[in-house]
Coordinates of C-alpha atoms and ligand atoms in Angstrom, one line a residue:
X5 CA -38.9 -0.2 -7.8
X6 CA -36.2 1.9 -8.6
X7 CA -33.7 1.0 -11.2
X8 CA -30.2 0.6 -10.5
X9 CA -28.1 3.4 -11.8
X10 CA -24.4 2.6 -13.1
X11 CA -21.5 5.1 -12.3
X12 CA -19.0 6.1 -14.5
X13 CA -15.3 7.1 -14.3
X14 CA -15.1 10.9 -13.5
X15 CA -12.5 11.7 -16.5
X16 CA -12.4 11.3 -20.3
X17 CA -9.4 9.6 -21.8
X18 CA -6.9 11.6 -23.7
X19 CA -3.7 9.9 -24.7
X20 CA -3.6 5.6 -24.8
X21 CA -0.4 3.8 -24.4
X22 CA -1.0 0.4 -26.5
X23 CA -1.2 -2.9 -24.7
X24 CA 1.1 -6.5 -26.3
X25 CA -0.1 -9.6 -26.2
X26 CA 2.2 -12.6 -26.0
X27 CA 1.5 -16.5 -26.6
X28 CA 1.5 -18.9 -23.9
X29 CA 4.7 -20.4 -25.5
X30 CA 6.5 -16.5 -25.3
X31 CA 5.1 -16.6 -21.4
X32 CA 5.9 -19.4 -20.2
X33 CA 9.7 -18.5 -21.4
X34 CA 9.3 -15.1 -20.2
X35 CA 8.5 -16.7 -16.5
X36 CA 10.9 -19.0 -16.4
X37 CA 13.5 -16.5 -17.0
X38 CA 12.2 -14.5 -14.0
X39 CA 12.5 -17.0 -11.3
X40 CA 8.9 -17.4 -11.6
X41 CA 8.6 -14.1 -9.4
X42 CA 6.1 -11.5 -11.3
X43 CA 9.0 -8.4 -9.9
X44 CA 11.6 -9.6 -12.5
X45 CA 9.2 -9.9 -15.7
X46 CA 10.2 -7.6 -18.1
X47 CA 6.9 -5.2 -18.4
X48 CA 7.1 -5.5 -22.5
X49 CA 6.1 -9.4 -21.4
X50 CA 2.7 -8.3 -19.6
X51 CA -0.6 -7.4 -21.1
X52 CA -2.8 -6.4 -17.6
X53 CA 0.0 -4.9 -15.2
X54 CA -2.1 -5.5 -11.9
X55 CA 1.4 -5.8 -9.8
X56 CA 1.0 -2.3 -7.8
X57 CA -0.4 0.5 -7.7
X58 CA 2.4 2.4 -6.4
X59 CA 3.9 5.2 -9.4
X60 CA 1.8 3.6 -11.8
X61 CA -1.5 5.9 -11.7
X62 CA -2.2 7.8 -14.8
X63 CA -1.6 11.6 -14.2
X64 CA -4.0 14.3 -15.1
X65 CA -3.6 17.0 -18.1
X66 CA -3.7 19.4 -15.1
X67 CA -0.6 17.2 -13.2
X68 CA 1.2 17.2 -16.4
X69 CA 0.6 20.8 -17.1
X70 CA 1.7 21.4 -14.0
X71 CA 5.5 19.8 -14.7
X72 CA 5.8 23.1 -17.1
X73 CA 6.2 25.0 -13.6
X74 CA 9.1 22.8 -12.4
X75 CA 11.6 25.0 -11.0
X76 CA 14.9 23.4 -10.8
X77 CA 17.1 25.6 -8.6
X78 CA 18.8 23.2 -6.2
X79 CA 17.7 25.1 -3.0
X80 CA 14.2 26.9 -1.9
X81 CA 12.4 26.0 -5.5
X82 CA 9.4 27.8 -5.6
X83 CA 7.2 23.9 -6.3
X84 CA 8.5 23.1 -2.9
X85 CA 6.8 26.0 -1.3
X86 CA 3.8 24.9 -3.5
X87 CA 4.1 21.5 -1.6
X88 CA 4.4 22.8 1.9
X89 CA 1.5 25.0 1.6
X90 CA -0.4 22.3 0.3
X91 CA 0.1 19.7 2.9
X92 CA -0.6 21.7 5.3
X93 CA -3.9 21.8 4.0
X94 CA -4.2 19.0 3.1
X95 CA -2.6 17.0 5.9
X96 CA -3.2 19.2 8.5
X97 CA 1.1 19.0 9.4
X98 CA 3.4 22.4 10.2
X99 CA 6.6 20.9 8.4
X100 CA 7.3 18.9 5.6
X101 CA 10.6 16.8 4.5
X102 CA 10.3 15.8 1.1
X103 CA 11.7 12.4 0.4
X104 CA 12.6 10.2 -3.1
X105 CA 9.4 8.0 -2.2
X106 CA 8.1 6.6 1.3
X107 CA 10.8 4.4 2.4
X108 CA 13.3 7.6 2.3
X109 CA 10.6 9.0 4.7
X110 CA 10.7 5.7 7.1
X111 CA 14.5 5.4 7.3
X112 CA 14.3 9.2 8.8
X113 CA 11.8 8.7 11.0
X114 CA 13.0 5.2 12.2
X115 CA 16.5 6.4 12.8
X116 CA 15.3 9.5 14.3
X117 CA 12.8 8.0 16.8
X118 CA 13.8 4.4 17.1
X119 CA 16.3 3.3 20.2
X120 CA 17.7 -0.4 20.1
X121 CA 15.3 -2.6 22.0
X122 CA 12.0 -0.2 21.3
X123 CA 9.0 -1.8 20.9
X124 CA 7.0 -0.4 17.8
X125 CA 3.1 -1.2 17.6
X126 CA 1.7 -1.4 14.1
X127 CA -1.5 -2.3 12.6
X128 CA -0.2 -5.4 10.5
X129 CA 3.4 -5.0 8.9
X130 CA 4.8 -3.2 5.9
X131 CA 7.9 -5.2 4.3
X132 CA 9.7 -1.8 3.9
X133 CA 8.3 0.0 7.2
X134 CA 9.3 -2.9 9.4
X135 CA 12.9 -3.9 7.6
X136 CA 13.7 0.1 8.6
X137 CA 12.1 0.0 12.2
X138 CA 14.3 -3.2 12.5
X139 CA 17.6 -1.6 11.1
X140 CA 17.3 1.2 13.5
X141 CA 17.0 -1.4 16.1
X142 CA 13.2 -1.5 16.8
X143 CA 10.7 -4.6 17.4
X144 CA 7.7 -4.5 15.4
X145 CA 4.4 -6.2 17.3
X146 CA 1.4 -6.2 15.6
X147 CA -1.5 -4.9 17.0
X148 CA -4.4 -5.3 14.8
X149 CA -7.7 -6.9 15.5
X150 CA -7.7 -10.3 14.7
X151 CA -10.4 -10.4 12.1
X152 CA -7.3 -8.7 9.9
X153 CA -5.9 -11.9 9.9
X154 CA -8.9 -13.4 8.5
X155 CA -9.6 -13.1 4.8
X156 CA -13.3 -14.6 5.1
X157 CA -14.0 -12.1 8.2
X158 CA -16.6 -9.5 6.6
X159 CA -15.5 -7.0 9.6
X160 CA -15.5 -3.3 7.9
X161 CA -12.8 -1.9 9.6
X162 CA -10.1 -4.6 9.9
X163 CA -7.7 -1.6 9.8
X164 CA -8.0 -0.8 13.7
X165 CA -5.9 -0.9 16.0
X166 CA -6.9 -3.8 19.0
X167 CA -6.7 -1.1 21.8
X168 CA -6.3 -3.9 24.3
X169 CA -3.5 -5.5 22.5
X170 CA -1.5 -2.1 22.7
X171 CA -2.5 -1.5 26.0
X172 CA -0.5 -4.8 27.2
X173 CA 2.1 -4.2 24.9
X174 CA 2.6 -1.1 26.5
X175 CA 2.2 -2.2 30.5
X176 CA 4.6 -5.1 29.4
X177 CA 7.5 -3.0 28.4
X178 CA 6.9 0.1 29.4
X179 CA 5.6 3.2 27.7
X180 CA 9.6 4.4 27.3
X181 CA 10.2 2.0 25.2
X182 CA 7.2 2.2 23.1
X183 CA 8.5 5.2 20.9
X184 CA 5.4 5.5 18.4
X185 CA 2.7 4.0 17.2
X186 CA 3.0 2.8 13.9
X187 CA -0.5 3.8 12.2
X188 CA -1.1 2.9 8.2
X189 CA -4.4 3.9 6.5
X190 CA -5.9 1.1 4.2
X191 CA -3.5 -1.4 5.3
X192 CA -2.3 -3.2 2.7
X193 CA -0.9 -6.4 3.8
X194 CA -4.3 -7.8 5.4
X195 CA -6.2 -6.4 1.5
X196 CA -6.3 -2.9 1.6
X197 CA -8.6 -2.5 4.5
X198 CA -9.7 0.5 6.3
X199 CA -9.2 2.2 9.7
X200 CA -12.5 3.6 11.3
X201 CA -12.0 7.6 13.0
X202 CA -13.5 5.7 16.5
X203 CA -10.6 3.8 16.5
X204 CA -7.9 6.4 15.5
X205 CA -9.9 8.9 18.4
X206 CA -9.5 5.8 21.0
X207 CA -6.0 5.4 19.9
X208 CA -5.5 9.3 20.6
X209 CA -6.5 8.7 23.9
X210 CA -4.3 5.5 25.1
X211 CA -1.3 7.5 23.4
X212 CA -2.0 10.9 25.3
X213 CA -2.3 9.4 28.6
X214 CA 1.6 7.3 27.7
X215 CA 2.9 10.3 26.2
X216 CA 3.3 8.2 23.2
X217 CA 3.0 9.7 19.2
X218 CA 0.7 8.4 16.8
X219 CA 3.0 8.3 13.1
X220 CA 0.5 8.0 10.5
X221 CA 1.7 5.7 7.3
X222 CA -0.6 8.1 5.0
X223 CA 0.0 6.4 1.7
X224 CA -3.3 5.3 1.1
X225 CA -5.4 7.4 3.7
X226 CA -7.1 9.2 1.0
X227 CA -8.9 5.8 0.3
X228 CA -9.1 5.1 3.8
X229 CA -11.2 8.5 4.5
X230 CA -13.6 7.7 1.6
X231 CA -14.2 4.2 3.4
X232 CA -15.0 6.1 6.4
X233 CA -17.3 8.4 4.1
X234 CA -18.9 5.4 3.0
X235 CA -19.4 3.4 6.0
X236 CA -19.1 5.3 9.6
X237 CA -21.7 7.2 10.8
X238 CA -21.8 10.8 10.9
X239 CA -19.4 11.3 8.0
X240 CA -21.8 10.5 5.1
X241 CA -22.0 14.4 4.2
X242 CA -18.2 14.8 5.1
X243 CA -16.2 15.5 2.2
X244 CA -12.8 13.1 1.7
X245 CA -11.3 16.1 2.4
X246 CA -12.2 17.2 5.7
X247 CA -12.1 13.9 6.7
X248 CA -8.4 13.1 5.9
X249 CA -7.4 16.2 7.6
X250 CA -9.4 15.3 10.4
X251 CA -7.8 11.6 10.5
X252 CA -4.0 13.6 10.1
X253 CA -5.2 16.1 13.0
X254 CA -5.1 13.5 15.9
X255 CA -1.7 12.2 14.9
X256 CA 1.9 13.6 15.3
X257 CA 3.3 13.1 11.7
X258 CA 3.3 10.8 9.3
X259 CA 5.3 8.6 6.4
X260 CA 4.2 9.2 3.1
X261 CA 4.7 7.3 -0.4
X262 CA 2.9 9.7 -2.8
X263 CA 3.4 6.8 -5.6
X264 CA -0.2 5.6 -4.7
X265 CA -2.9 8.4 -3.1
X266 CA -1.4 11.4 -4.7
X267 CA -1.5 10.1 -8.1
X268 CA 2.1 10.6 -9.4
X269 CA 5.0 7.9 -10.6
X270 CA 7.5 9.0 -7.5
X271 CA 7.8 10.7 -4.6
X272 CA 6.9 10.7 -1.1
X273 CA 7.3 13.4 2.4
X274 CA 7.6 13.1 6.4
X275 CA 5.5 15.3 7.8
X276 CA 5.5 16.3 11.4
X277 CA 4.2 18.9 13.9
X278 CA 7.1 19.1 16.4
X279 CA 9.5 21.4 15.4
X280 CA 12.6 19.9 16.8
X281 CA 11.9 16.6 15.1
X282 CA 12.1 18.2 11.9
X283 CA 15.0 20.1 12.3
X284 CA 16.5 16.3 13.0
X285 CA 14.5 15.2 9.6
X286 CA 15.7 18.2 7.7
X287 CA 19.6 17.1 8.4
X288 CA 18.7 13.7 8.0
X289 CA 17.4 14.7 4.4
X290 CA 20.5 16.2 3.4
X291 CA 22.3 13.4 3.8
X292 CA 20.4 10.6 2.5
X293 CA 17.6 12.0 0.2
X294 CA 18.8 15.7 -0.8
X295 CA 19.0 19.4 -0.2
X296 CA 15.4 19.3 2.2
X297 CA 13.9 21.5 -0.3
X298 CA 13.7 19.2 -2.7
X299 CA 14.6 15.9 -1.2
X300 CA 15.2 13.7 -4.4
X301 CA 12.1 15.1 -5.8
X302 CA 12.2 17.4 -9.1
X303 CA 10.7 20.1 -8.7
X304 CA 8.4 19.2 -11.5
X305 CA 7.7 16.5 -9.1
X306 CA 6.7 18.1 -6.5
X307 CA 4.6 20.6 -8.8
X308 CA 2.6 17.5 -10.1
X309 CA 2.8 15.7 -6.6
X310 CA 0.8 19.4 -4.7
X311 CA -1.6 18.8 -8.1
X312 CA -2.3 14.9 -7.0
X313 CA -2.9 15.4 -3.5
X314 CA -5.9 18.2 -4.8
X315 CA -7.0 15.6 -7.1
X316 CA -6.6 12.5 -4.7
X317 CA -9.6 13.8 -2.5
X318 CA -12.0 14.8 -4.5
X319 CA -14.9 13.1 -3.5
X320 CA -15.8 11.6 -7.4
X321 CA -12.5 10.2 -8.1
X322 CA -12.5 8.0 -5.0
X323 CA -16.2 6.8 -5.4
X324 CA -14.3 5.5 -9.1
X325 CA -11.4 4.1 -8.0
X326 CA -12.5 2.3 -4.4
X327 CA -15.8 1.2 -7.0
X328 CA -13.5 -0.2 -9.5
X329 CA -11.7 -2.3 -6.6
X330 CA -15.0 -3.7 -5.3
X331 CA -16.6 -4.2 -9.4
X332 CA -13.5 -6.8 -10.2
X333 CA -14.0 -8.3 -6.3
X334 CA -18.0 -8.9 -7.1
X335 CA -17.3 -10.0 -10.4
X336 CA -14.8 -13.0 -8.6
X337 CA -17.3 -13.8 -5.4
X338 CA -19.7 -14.0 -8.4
X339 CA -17.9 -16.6 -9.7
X340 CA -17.0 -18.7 -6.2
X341 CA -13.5 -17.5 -6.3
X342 CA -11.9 -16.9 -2.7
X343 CA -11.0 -13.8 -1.6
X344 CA -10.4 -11.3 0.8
X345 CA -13.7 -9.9 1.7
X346 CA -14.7 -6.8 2.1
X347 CA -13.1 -5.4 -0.7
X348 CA -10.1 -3.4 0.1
X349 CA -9.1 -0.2 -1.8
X350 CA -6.3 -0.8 -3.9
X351 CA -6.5 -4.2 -4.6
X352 CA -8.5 -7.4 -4.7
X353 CA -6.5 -10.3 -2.9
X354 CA -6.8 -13.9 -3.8
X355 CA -6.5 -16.2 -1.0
X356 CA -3.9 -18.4 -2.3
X357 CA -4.1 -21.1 1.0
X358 CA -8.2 -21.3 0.0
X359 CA -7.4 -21.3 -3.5
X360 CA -4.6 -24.2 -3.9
X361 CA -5.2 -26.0 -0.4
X362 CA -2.8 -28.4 -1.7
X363 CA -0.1 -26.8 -1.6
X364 CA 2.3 -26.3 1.8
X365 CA 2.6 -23.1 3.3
X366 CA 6.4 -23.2 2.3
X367 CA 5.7 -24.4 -1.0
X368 CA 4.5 -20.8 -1.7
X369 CA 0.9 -20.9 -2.8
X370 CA 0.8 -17.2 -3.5
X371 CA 4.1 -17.1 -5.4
X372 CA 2.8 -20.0 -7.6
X373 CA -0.5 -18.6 -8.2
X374 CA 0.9 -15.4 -9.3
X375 CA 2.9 -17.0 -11.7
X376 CA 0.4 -19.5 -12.9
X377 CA -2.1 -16.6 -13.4
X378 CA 0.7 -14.6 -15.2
X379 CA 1.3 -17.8 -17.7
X380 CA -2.9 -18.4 -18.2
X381 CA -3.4 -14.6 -18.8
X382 CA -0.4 -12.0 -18.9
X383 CA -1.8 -10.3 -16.2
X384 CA 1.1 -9.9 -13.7
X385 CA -0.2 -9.4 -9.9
X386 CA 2.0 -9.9 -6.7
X387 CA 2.7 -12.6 -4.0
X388 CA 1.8 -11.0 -0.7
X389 CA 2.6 -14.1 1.4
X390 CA 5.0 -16.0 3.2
X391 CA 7.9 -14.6 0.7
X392 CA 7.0 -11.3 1.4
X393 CA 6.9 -11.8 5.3
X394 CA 10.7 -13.4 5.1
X395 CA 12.3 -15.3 8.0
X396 CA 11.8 -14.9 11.9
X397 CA 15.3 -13.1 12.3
X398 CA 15.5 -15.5 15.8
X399 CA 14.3 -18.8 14.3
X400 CA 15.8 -18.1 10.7
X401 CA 12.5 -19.8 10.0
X402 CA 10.0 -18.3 7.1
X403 CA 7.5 -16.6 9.1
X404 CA 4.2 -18.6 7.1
X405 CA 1.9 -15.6 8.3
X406 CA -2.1 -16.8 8.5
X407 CA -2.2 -15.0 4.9
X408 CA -1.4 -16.3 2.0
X409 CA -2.3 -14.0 -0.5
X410 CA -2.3 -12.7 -4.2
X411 CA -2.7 -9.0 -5.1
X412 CA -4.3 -7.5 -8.1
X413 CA -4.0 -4.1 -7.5
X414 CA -5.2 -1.4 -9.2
X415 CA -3.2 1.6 -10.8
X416 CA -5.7 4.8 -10.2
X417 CA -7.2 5.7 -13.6
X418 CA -5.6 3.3 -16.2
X419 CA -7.4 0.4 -16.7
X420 CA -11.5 0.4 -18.0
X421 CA -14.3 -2.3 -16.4
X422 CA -13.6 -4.6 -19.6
X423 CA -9.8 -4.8 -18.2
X424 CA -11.8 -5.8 -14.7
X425 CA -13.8 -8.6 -16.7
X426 CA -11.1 -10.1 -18.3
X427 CA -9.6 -10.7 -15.6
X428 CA -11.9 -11.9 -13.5
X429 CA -12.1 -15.0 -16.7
X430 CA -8.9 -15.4 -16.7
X431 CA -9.1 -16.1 -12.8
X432 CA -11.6 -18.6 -13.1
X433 CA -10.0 -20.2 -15.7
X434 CA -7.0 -21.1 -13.2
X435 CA -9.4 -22.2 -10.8
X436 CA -11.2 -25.0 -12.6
X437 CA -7.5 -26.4 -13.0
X438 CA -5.8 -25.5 -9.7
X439 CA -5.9 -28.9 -9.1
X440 CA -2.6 -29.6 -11.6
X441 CA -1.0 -26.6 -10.0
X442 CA 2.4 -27.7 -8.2
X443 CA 4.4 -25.8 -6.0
X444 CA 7.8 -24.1 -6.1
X445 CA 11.1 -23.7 -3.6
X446 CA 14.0 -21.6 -3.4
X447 CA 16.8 -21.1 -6.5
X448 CA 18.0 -17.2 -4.9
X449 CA 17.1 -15.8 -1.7
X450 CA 18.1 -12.7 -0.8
X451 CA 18.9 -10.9 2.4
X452 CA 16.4 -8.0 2.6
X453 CA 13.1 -7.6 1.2
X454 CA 13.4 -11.3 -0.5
X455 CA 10.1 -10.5 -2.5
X456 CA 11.5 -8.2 -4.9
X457 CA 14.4 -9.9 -6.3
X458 CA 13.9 -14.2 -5.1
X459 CA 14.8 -16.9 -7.8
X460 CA 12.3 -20.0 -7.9
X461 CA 12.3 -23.3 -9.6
X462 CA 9.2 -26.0 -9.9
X463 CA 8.9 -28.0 -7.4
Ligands
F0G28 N1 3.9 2.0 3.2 C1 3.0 1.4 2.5 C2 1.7 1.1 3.2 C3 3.3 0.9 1.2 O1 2.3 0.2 0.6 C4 4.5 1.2 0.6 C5 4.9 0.7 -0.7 C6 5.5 1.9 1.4 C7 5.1 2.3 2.7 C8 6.8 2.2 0.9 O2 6.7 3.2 -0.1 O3 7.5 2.1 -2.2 O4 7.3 4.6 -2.0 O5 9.1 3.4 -0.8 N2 4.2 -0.1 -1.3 C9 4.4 -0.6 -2.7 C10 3.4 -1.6 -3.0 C11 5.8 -1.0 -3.0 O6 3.4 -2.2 -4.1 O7 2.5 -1.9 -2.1 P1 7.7 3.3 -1.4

């Protein structure tokens, strides 16, 4: 029999940045002070930082050689010619507005696309994607296949679209009023799970024959083309590379936070191919991002961001990072812990309504869990849950979506396997007493995006 051979990260280490510990006593301060939410923990308080993985990768030598190139004149900086040239390679789009980070790229292209009372498909929400599409006067309806909403369904690509689903949307309200398709890679709100390239080709189709564009989120679609590498056939000898272009290639633009694929701490683009569109995008940059050269990017920025994007698709580097992701999610199925299965690729995703079944939706299970994990451990992950989904804006009810869930998520090349099984105890440890665990309510709620900045109390 052959033996099993390990992999390896595809880097060496060259500069550490020293981890604190804290006692339980100095955490359970520390959490009361933030509301129990994980967002308003001062990071000096947490050991493990699993609470994104958006501007928190570790850059290369080569990214941060790269920031010696900056160019900082305020219009037609050389780095941003760098940029252009390289999506277009990259991404297969003609134009490119640079933008602070991805939600500066959805408010253009909700404003610019977006009519009040349009209909915009999606598969699954984003908090920030949907709160824009709704400010421009949009409806968001969700689209996906159901097995997305099902954290014990082993379906590999839980990313699709349900073509069927769109299809009525679309002979409900009519295909003028169904603006774009709103398309994210490795969705993150149902665990970080893929889209397959049958379903994006399907989806091509449907929207050719309603004259309706395909708008690519493409913040993590780097990590969903390896996923297609991995699992659909005919791609296995494709290279990320041609396959994310390939992906881009049958869509009209797309949204882009480059805090998470492209392997830098901010930043983010709209890309399109229609040349009026952009002209739009370019004066919408001006007014609410920056000159559209540089679009609240340094140009060191966008120098380090043309490096990431090279780096972000190289075929090693995702076999590491998406291997990582699944090494901490076998180490917790190992150990009975529920999660979302298959492993996405950012993050590994408690399910927080298996895991404390006492607990009423609208007590917050994932919310406490985060919290309770942050007081056993340090470790700070994030509540991706009925807080996160806010209120029905009709009912002014909280939306208690079918999942309930925590997120450990990964930052790209800064953690080891040892961070991974530490963890993974630390998990289990809140497990064999989730019994005790109580829930919490309300002290703050904000308006928008409650999640970042809500106050809660013990129940
Ligand atoms: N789209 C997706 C799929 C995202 O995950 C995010 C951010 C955005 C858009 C918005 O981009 O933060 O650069 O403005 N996700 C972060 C996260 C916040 O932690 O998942 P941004």
């Amino acid at each position: 029999m052959r033996k099993k051979r390990s992999w390896a990260e595809p880097f060496k280490i060259k500069v550490v940045e020293l981890l604190k510990t804290t006692t339980r006593e100095e955490r359970e301060k520390a959490i009361k002070e933030a509301g129990f939410n994980t967002f308003l923990l001062k990071s000096d308080d947490v050991y493990i930082d699993l609470l994104t993985d958006s501007g928190t990768s570790a850059m290369s030598d080569v990214q941060w050689s790269s920031m010696m190139l900056g160019d900082e004149a305020y219009a037609g900086s050389k780095n941003f010619y760098s940029l252009e040239k390289t999506i277009q390679e990259y991404y297969s789009y003609k134009y490119l507005v640079p933008t602070h980070q991805g939600r500066g790229a959805e408010h253009i292209l909700s404003q610019l696309m977006i009519k009040e009372g349009d209909y915009i498909p999606g598969n699954m929400y984003f908090t920030t994607t949907r709160l824009h599409q709704e400010k421009a006067g949009g409806n968001f309806v969700d689209v996906i296949v159901d097995e997305a909403h099902d954290p014990s369904s082993e379906f590999p690509w839980k990313g699709n679209v349900n073509i069927s689903k769109l299809e009525k949307l679309i002979n409900k309200v009519g295909a003028d009023k169904v603006p774009y398709i709103s398309y994210e890679g490795c969705v993150n709100m149902c665990g970080g799970q893929p889209f397959s390239m049958e379903n994006i080709k399907e989806l091509r189709k449907v929207c050719d024959k309603h004259d309706i564009a395909i708008m690519l989120d493409a913040t993590r679609c780097a990590e969903n083309a390896y996923f297609i590498k991995e699992k659909e056939k005919g791609y296995e000898n494709k290279s990320v590379k041609e396959i994310l272009y390939e992906i881009c290639s049958y869509t009209d633009g797309c949204t882009m936070s480059a805090k998470k694929d492209s392997l830098v701490n901010i930043g983010g683009f709209f890309a399109c191919n229609d040349e009026e569109l952009y002209k739009k995008a370019q004066n919408m940059c001006v007014i609410f991002e920056g000159l559209h050269t540089y679009g609240g990017m340094a140009g060191r920025d966008m120098e380090a961001l043309a490096q990431g994007i090279k780096e972000s698709v190289m075929d090693e580097h995702q076999k590491a990072r998406i291997g990582q992701t699944k090494y901490l999610g076998q180490n917790l199925l190992a150990e009975g812990i529920p999660i979302v299965v298959p492993c996405g690729g950012h993050a590994i995703f408690l399910d927080a309504k298996a895991f404390l079944p006492h607990l009423d939706q609208d007590d917050f299970p994932a919310q406490t869990l985060a919290a309770e994990l942050y007081l056993e451990s340090g470790i700070r992950a994030m509540e991706r849950g009925n807080v996160s989904a806010g209120r029905d804006p009709e009912t002014g009810k909280n939306r208690r979506p079918p999942l309930e869930l925590v997120r450990l998520t990964l930052p790209r090349r800064v953690y080891t396997q040892a961070h991974m099984d530490v963890t993974t105890e630390a998990i289990v440890e809140v497990y064999k007493n989730r019994d005790k665990i109580t829930g919490l309510k309300f002290e703050y709620e904000p308006e928008y995006l409650r999640f970042f900045q809500a106050r809660f109390s013990k129940k």
